[in-house]
PDB file of C-alpha atoms and ligand atoms in Angstrom:
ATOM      1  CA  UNK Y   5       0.000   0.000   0.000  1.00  0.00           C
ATOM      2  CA  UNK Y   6       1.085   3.081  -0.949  1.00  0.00           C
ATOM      3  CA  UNK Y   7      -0.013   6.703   1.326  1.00  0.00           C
ATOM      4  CA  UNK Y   8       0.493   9.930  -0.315  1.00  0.00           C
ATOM      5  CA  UNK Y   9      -0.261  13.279   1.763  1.00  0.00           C
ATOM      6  CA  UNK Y  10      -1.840  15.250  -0.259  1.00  0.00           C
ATOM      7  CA  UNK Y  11      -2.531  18.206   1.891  1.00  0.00           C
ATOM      8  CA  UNK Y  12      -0.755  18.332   5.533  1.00  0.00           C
ATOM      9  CA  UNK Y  13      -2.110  21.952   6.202  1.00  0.00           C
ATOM     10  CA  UNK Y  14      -4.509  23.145   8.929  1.00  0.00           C
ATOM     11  CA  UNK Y  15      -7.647  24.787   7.578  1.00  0.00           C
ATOM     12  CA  UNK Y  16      -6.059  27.798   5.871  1.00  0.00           C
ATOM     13  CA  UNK Y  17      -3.376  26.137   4.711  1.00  0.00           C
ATOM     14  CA  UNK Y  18       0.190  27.217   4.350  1.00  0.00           C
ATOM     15  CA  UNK Y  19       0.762  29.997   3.476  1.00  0.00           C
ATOM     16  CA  UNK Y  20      -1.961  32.182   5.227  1.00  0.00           C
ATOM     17  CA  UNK Y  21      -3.475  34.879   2.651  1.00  0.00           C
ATOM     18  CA  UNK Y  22      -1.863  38.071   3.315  1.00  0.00           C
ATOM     19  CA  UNK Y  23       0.395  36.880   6.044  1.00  0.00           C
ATOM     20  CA  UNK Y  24       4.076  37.593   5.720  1.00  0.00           C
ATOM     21  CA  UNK Y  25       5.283  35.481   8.184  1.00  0.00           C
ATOM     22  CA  UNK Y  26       8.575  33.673   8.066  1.00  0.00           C
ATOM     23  CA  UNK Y  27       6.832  30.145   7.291  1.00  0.00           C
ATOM     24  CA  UNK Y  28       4.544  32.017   5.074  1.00  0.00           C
ATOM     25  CA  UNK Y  29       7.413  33.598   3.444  1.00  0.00           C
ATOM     26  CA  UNK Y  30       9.531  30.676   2.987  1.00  0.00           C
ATOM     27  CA  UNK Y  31      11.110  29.021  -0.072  1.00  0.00           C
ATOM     28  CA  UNK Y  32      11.083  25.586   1.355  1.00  0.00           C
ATOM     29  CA  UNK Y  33       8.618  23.518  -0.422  1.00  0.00           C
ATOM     30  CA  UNK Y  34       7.936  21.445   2.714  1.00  0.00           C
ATOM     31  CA  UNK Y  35       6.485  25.036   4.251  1.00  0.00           C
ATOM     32  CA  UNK Y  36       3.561  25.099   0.942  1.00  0.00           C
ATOM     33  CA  UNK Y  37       1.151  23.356   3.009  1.00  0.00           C
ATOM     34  CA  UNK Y  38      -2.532  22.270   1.068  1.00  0.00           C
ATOM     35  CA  UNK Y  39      -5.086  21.329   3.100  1.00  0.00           C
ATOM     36  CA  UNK Y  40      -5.312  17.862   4.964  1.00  0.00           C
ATOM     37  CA  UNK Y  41      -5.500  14.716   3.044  1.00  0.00           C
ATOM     38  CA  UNK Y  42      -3.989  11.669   2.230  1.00  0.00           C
ATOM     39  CA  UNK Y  43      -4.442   8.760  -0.942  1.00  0.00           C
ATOM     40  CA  UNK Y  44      -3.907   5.653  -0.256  1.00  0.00           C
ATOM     41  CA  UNK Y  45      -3.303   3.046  -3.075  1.00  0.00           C
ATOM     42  CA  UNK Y  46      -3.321  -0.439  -3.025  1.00  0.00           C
ATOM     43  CA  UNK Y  47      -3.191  -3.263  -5.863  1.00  0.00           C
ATOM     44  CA  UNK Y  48      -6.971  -2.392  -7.271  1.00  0.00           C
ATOM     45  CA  UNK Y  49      -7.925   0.993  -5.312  1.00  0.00           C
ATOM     46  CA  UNK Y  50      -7.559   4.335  -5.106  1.00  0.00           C
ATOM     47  CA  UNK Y  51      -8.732   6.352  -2.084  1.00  0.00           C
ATOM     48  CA  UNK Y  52      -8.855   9.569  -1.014  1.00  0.00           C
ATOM     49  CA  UNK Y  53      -9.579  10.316   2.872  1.00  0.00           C
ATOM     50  CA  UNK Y  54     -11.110  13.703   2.285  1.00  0.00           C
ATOM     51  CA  UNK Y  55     -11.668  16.090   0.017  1.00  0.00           C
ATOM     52  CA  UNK Y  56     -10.732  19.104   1.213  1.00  0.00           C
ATOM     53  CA  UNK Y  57     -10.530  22.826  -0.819  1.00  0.00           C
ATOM     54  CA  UNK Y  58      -7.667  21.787  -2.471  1.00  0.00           C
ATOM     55  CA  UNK Y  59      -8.800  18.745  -3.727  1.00  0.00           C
ATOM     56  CA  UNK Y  60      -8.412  19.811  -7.652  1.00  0.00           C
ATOM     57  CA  UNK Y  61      -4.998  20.701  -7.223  1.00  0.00           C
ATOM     58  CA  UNK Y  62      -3.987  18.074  -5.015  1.00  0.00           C
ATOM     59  CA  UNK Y  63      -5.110  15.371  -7.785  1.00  0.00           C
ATOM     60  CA  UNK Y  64      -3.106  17.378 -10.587  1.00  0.00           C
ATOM     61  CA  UNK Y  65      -0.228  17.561  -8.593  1.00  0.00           C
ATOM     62  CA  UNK Y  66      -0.036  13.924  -7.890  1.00  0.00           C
ATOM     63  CA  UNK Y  67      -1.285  13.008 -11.500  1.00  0.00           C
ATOM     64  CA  UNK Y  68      -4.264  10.778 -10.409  1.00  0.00           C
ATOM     65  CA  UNK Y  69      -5.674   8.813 -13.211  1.00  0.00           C
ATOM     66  CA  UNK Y  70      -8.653   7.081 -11.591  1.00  0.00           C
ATOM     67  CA  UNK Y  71     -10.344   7.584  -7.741  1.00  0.00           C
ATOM     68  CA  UNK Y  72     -12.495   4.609  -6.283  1.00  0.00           C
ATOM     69  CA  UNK Y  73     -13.506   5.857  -3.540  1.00  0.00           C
ATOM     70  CA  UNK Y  74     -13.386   9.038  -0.952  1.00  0.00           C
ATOM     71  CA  UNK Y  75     -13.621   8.255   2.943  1.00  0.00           C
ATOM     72  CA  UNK Y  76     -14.424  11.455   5.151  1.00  0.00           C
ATOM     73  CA  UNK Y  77     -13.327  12.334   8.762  1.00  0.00           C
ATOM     74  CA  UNK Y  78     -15.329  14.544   9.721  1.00  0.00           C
ATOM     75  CA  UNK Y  79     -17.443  17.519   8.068  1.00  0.00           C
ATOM     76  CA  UNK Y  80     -15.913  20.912   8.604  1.00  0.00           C
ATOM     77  CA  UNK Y  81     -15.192  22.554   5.332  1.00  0.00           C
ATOM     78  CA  UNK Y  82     -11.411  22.068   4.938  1.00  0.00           C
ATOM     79  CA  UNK Y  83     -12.163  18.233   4.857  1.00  0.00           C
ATOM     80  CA  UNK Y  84     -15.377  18.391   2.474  1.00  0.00           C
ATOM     81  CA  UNK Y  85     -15.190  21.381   0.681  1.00  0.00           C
ATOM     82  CA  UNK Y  86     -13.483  19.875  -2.742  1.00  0.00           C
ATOM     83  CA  UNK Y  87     -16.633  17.084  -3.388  1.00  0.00           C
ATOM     84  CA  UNK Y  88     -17.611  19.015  -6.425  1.00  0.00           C
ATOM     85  CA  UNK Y  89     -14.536  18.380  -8.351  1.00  0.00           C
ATOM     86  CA  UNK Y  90     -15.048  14.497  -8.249  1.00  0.00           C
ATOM     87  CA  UNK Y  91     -16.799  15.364 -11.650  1.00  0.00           C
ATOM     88  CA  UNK Y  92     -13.897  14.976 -13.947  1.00  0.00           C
ATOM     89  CA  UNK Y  93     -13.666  10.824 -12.287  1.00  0.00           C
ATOM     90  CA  UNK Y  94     -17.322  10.206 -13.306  1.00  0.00           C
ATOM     91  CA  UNK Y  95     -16.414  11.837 -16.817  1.00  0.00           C
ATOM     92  CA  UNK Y  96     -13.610   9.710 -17.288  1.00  0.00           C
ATOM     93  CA  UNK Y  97     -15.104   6.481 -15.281  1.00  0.00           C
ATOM     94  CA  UNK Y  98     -18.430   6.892 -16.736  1.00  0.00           C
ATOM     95  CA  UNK Y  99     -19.836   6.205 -13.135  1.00  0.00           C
ATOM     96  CA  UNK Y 100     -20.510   7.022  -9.794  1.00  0.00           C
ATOM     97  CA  UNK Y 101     -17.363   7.385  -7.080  1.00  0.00           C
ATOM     98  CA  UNK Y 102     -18.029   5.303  -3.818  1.00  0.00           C
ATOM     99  CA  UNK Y 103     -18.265   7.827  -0.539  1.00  0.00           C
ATOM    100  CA  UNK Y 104     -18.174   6.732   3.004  1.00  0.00           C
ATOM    101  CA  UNK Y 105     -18.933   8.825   5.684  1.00  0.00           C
ATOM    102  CA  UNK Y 106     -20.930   8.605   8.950  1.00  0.00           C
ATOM    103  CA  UNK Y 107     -24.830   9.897   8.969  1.00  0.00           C
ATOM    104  CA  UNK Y 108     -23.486  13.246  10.740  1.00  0.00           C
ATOM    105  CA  UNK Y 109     -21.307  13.461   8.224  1.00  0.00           C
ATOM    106  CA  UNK Y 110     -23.914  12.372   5.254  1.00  0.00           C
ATOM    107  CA  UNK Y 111     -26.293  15.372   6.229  1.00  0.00           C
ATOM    108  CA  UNK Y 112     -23.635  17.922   6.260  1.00  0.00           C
ATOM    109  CA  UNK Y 113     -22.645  16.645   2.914  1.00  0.00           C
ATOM    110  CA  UNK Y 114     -26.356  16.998   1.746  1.00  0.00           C
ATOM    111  CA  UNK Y 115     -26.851  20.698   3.124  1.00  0.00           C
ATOM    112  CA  UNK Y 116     -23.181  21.693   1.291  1.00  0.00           C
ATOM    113  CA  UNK Y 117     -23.858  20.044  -1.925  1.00  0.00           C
ATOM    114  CA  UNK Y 118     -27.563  20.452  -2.169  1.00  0.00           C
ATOM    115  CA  UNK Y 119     -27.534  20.066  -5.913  1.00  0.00           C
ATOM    116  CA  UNK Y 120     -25.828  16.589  -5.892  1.00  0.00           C
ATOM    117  CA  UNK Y 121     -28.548  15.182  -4.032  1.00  0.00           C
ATOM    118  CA  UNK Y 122     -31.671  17.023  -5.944  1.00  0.00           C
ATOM    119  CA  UNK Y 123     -34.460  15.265  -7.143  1.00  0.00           C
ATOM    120  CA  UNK Y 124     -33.998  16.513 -10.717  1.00  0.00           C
ATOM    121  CA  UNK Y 125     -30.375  16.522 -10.870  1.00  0.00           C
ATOM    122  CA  UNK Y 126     -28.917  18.817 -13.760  1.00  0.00           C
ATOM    123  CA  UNK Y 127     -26.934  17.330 -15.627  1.00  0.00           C
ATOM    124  CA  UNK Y 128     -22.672  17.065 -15.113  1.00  0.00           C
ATOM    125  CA  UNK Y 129     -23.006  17.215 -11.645  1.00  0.00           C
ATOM    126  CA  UNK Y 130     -21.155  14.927  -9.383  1.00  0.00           C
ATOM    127  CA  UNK Y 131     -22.156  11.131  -8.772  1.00  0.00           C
ATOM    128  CA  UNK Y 132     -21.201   9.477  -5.544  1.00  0.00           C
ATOM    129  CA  UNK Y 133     -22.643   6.260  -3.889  1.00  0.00           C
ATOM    130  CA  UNK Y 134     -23.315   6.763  -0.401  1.00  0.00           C
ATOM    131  CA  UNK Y 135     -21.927   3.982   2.529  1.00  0.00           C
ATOM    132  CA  UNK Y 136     -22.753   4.634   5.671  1.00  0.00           C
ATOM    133  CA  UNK Y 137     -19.927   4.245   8.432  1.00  0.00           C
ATOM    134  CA  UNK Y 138     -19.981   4.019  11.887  1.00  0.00           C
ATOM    135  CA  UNK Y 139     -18.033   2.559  14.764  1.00  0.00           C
ATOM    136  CA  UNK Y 140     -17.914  -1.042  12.735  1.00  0.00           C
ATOM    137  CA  UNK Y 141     -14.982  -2.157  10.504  1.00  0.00           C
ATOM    138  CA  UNK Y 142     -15.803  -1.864   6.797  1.00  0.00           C
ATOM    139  CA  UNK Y 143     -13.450  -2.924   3.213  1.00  0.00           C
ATOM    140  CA  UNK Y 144     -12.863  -0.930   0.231  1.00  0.00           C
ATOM    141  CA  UNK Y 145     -11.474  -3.474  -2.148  1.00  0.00           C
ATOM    142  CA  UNK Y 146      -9.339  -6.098   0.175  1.00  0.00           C
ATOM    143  CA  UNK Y 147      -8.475  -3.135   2.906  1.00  0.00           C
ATOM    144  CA  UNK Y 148     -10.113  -3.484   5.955  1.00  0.00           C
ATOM    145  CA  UNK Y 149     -10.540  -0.074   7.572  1.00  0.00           C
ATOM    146  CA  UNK Y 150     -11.261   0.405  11.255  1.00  0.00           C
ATOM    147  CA  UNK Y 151     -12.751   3.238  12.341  1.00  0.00           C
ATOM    148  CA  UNK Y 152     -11.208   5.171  15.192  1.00  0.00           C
ATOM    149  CA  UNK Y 153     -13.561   7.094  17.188  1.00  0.00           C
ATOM    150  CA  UNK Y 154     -11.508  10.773  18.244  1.00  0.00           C
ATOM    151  CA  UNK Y 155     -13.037  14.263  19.447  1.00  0.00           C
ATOM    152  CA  UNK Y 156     -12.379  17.181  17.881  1.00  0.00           C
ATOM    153  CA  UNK Y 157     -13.511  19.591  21.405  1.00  0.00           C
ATOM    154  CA  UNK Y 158     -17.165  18.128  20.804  1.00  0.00           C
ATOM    155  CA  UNK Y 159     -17.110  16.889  17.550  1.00  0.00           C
ATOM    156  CA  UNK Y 160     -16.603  13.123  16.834  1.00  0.00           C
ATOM    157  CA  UNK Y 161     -14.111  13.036  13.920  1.00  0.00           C
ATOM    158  CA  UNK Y 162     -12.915   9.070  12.535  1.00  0.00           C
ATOM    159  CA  UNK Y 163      -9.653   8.353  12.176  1.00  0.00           C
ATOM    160  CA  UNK Y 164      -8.697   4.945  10.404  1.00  0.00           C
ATOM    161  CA  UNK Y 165      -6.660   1.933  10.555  1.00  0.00           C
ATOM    162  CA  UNK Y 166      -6.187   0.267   7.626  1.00  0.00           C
ATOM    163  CA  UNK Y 167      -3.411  -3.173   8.838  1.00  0.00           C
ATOM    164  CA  UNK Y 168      -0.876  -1.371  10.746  1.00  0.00           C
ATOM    165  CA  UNK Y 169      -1.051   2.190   9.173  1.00  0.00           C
ATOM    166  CA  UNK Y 170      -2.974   4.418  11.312  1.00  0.00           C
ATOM    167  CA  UNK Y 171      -4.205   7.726   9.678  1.00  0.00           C
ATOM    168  CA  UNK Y 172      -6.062  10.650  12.357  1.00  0.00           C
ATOM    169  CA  UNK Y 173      -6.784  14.001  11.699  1.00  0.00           C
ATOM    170  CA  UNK Y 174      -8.182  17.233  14.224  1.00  0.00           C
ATOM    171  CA  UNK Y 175      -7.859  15.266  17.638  1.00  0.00           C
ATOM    172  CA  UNK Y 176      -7.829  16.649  21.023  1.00  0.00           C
ATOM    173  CA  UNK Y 177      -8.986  13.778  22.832  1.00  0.00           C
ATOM    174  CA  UNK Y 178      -8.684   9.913  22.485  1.00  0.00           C
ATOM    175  CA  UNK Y 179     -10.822   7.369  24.517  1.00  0.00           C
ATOM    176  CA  UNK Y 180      -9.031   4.440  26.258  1.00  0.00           C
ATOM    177  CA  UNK Y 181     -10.677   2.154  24.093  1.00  0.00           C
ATOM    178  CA  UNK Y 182     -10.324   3.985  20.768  1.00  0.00           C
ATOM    179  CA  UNK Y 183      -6.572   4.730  21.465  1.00  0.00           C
ATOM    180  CA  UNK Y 184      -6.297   0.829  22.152  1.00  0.00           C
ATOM    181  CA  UNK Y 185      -7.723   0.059  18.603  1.00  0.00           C
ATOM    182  CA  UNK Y 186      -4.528   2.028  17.328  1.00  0.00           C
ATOM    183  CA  UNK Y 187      -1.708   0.417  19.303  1.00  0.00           C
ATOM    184  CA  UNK Y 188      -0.042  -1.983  17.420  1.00  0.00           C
ATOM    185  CA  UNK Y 189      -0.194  -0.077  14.295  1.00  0.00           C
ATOM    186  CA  UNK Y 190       3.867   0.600  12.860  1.00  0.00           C
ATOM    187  CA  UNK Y 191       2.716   3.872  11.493  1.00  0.00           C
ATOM    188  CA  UNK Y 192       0.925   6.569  13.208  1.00  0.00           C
ATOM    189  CA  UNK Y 193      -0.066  10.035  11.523  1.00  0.00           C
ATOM    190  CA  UNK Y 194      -1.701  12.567  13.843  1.00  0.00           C
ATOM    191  CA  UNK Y 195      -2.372  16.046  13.983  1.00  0.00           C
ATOM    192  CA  UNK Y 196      -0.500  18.604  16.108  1.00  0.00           C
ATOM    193  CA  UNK Y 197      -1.649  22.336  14.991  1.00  0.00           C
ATOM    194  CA  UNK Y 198       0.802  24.690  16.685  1.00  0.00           C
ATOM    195  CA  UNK Y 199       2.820  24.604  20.020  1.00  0.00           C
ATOM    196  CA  UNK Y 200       0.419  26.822  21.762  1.00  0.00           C
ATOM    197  CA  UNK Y 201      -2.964  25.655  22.927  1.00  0.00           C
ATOM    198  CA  UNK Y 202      -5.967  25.248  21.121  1.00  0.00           C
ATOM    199  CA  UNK Y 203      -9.406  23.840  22.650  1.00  0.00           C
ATOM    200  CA  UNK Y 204     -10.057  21.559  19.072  1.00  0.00           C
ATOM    201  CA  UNK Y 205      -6.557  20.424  18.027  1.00  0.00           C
ATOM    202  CA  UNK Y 206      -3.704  18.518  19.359  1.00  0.00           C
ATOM    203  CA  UNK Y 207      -0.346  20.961  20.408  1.00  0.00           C
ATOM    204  CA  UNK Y 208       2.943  19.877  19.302  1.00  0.00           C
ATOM    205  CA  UNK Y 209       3.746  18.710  22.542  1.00  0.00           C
ATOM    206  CA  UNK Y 210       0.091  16.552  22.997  1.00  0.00           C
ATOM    207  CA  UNK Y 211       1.106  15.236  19.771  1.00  0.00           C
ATOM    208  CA  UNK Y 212       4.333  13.834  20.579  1.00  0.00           C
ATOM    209  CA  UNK Y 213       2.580  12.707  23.745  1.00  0.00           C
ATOM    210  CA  UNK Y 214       0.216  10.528  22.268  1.00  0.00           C
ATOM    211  CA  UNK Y 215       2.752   9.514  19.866  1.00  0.00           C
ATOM    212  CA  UNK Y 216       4.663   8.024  22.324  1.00  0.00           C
ATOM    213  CA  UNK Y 217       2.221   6.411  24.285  1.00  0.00           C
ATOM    214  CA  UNK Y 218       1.222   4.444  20.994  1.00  0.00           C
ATOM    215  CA  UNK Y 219       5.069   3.638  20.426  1.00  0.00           C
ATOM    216  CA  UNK Y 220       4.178   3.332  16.783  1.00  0.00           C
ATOM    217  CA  UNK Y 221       7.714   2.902  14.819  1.00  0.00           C
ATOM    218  CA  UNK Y 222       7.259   5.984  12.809  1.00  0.00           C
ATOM    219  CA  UNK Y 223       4.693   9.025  13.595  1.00  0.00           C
ATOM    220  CA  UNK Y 224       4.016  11.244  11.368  1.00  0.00           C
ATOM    221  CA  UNK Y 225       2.872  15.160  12.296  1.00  0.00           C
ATOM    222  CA  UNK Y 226       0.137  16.544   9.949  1.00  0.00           C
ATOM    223  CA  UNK Y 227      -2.740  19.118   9.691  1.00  0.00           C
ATOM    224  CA  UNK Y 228      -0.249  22.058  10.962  1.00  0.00           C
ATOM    225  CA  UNK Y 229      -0.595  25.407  11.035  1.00  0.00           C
ATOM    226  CA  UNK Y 230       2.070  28.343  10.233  1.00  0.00           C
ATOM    227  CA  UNK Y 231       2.309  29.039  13.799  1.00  0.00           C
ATOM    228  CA  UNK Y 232       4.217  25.690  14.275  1.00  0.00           C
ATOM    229  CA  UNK Y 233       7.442  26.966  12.689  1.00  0.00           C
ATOM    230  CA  UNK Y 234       9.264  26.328   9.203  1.00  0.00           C
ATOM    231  CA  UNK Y 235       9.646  22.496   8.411  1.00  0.00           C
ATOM    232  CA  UNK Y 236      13.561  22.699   8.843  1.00  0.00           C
ATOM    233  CA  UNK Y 237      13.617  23.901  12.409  1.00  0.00           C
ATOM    234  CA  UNK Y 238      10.755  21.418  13.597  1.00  0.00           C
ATOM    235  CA  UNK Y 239      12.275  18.750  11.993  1.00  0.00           C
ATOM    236  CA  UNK Y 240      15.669  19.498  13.961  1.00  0.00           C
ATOM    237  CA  UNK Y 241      13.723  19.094  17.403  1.00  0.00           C
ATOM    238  CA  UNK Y 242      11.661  16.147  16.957  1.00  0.00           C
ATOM    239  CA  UNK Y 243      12.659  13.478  18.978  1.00  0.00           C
ATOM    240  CA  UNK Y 244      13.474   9.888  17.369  1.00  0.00           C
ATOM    241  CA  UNK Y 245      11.107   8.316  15.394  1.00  0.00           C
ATOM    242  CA  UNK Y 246       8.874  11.511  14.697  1.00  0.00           C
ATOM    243  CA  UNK Y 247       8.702  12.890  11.584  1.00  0.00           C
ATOM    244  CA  UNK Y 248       6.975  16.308  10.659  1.00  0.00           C
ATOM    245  CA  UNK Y 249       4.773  15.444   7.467  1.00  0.00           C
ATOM    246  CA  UNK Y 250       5.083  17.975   3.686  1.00  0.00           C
ATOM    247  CA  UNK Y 251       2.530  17.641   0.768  1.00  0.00           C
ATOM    248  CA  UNK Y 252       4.084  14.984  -1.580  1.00  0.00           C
ATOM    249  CA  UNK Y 253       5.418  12.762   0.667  1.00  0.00           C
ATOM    250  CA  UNK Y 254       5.113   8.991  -0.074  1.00  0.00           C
ATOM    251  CA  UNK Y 255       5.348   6.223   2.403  1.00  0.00           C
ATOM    252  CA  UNK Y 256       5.311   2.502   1.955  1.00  0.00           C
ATOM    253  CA  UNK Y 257       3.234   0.560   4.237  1.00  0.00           C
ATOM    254  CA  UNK Y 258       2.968  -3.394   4.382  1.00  0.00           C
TER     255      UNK Y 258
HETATM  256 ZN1  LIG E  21       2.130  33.083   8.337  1.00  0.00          ZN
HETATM  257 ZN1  LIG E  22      -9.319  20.118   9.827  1.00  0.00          ZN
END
């Protein structure tokens, strides 16, 4: 399996409009930050967990021929905001792309994209299948995805395991029994915004917390914003085994 991020920003992405800033201002790739996604491609599949603003660009940028299916997080606007564009797959797939997403998520996705959902649908506009997902494993293909149950302050958000690659975006807060599901896994990507506090997203320092209470062999730092520093001088801090995530990068999981 292979995971691409496609977008390791927080919701404004990197750089901030109008923000001069020295991450803002830098000419270090690794500090152009899209927003917060990843592919993940196996043998027969290609999936998208979210489809956030950037969604268009992200898929030109990594050349994406074909999309099977897009699995959402959570439905705040940097995660769902790109749906539209899934247009040019059912053009060149002649068909409908699979979407999973929780019933939360499902009506948010209904209110944003009123149109797709219409009675009398006009036509060229996007066509998705709905799943429905909850706390229950599910496959796409031969992957088995588990859902991981995290809070965003109040907001349930899923994170997923898919064998021992564990993907979660916009935590704060992990259950005992969710953060259970994820030990074992070898990879770990989580979310740490900025090193000072924030009441909806993990701080550097919760991050590398929680990364090292799952002990996974490599974590992975995503969904930052500018206010966490340039890539160089986080990278130079992180202790062993903790890796600050840029847009592009490619792992190989097992
Ligand atoms: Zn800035
Ligand atoms: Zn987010």
């Amino acid at each position: 399996m292979i995971v691409t991020f496609l977008g390791t920003g927080t919701s404004q992405g990197v750089p901030v409009i109008a923000c001069n800033c020295e991450v803002c201002t830098s000419a270090d790739p690794r500090d152009k930050r899209l927003r917060t996604s990843v592919m993940i491609e196996d043998n027969e599949k290609v999936i998208v967990i979210d489809s956030g603003p950037d969604f268009r660009s992200q898929m030109l940028r990594e050349k994406v021929q074909r999309l099977d299916a897009i699995v959402f997080t959570h439905e705040h606007k940097d995660h769902i905001a790109g749906l539209d564009d899934i247009r040019a797959f059912n053009h060149k797939q002649q068909g409908p792309i699979d979407v999973y997403a929780t019933v939360q998520v499902q009506a948010a996705l209904k209110r944003e994209f009123h149109y797709i959902f219409a009675e009398f649908r006009y036509p060229g506009i996007p066509q998705l299948t709905l799943h429905t997902i909850a706390v229950d494993h599910f496959f796409i293909g031969d992957l088995k995805f588990i859902p991981v149950e995290v809070m965003h302050y109040k907001l349930p958000v899923l994170g997923f395991r898919i064998n021992d690659f564990t993907y979660i975006t916009d935590a704060k807060t992990v259950a005992q029994k969710e953060v259970e599901k994820i030990k074992g896994s070898r990879i770990l990507v989580i979310n740490a915004l900025q090193k000072q506090d924030h009441i909806s997203h993990f701080t550097f320092d919760e991050a590398i917390a929680f990364a090292r209470s799952i002990g996974a062999e490599k974590t992975y730092l995503t969904h930052v914003s500018h206010n966490l520093g340039k890539h160089a001088d986080i990278s130079a801090i992180l202790p062993l085994g903790i890796e600050l995530a840029y847009d592009g990068l490619k792992l190989i999981t097992d």
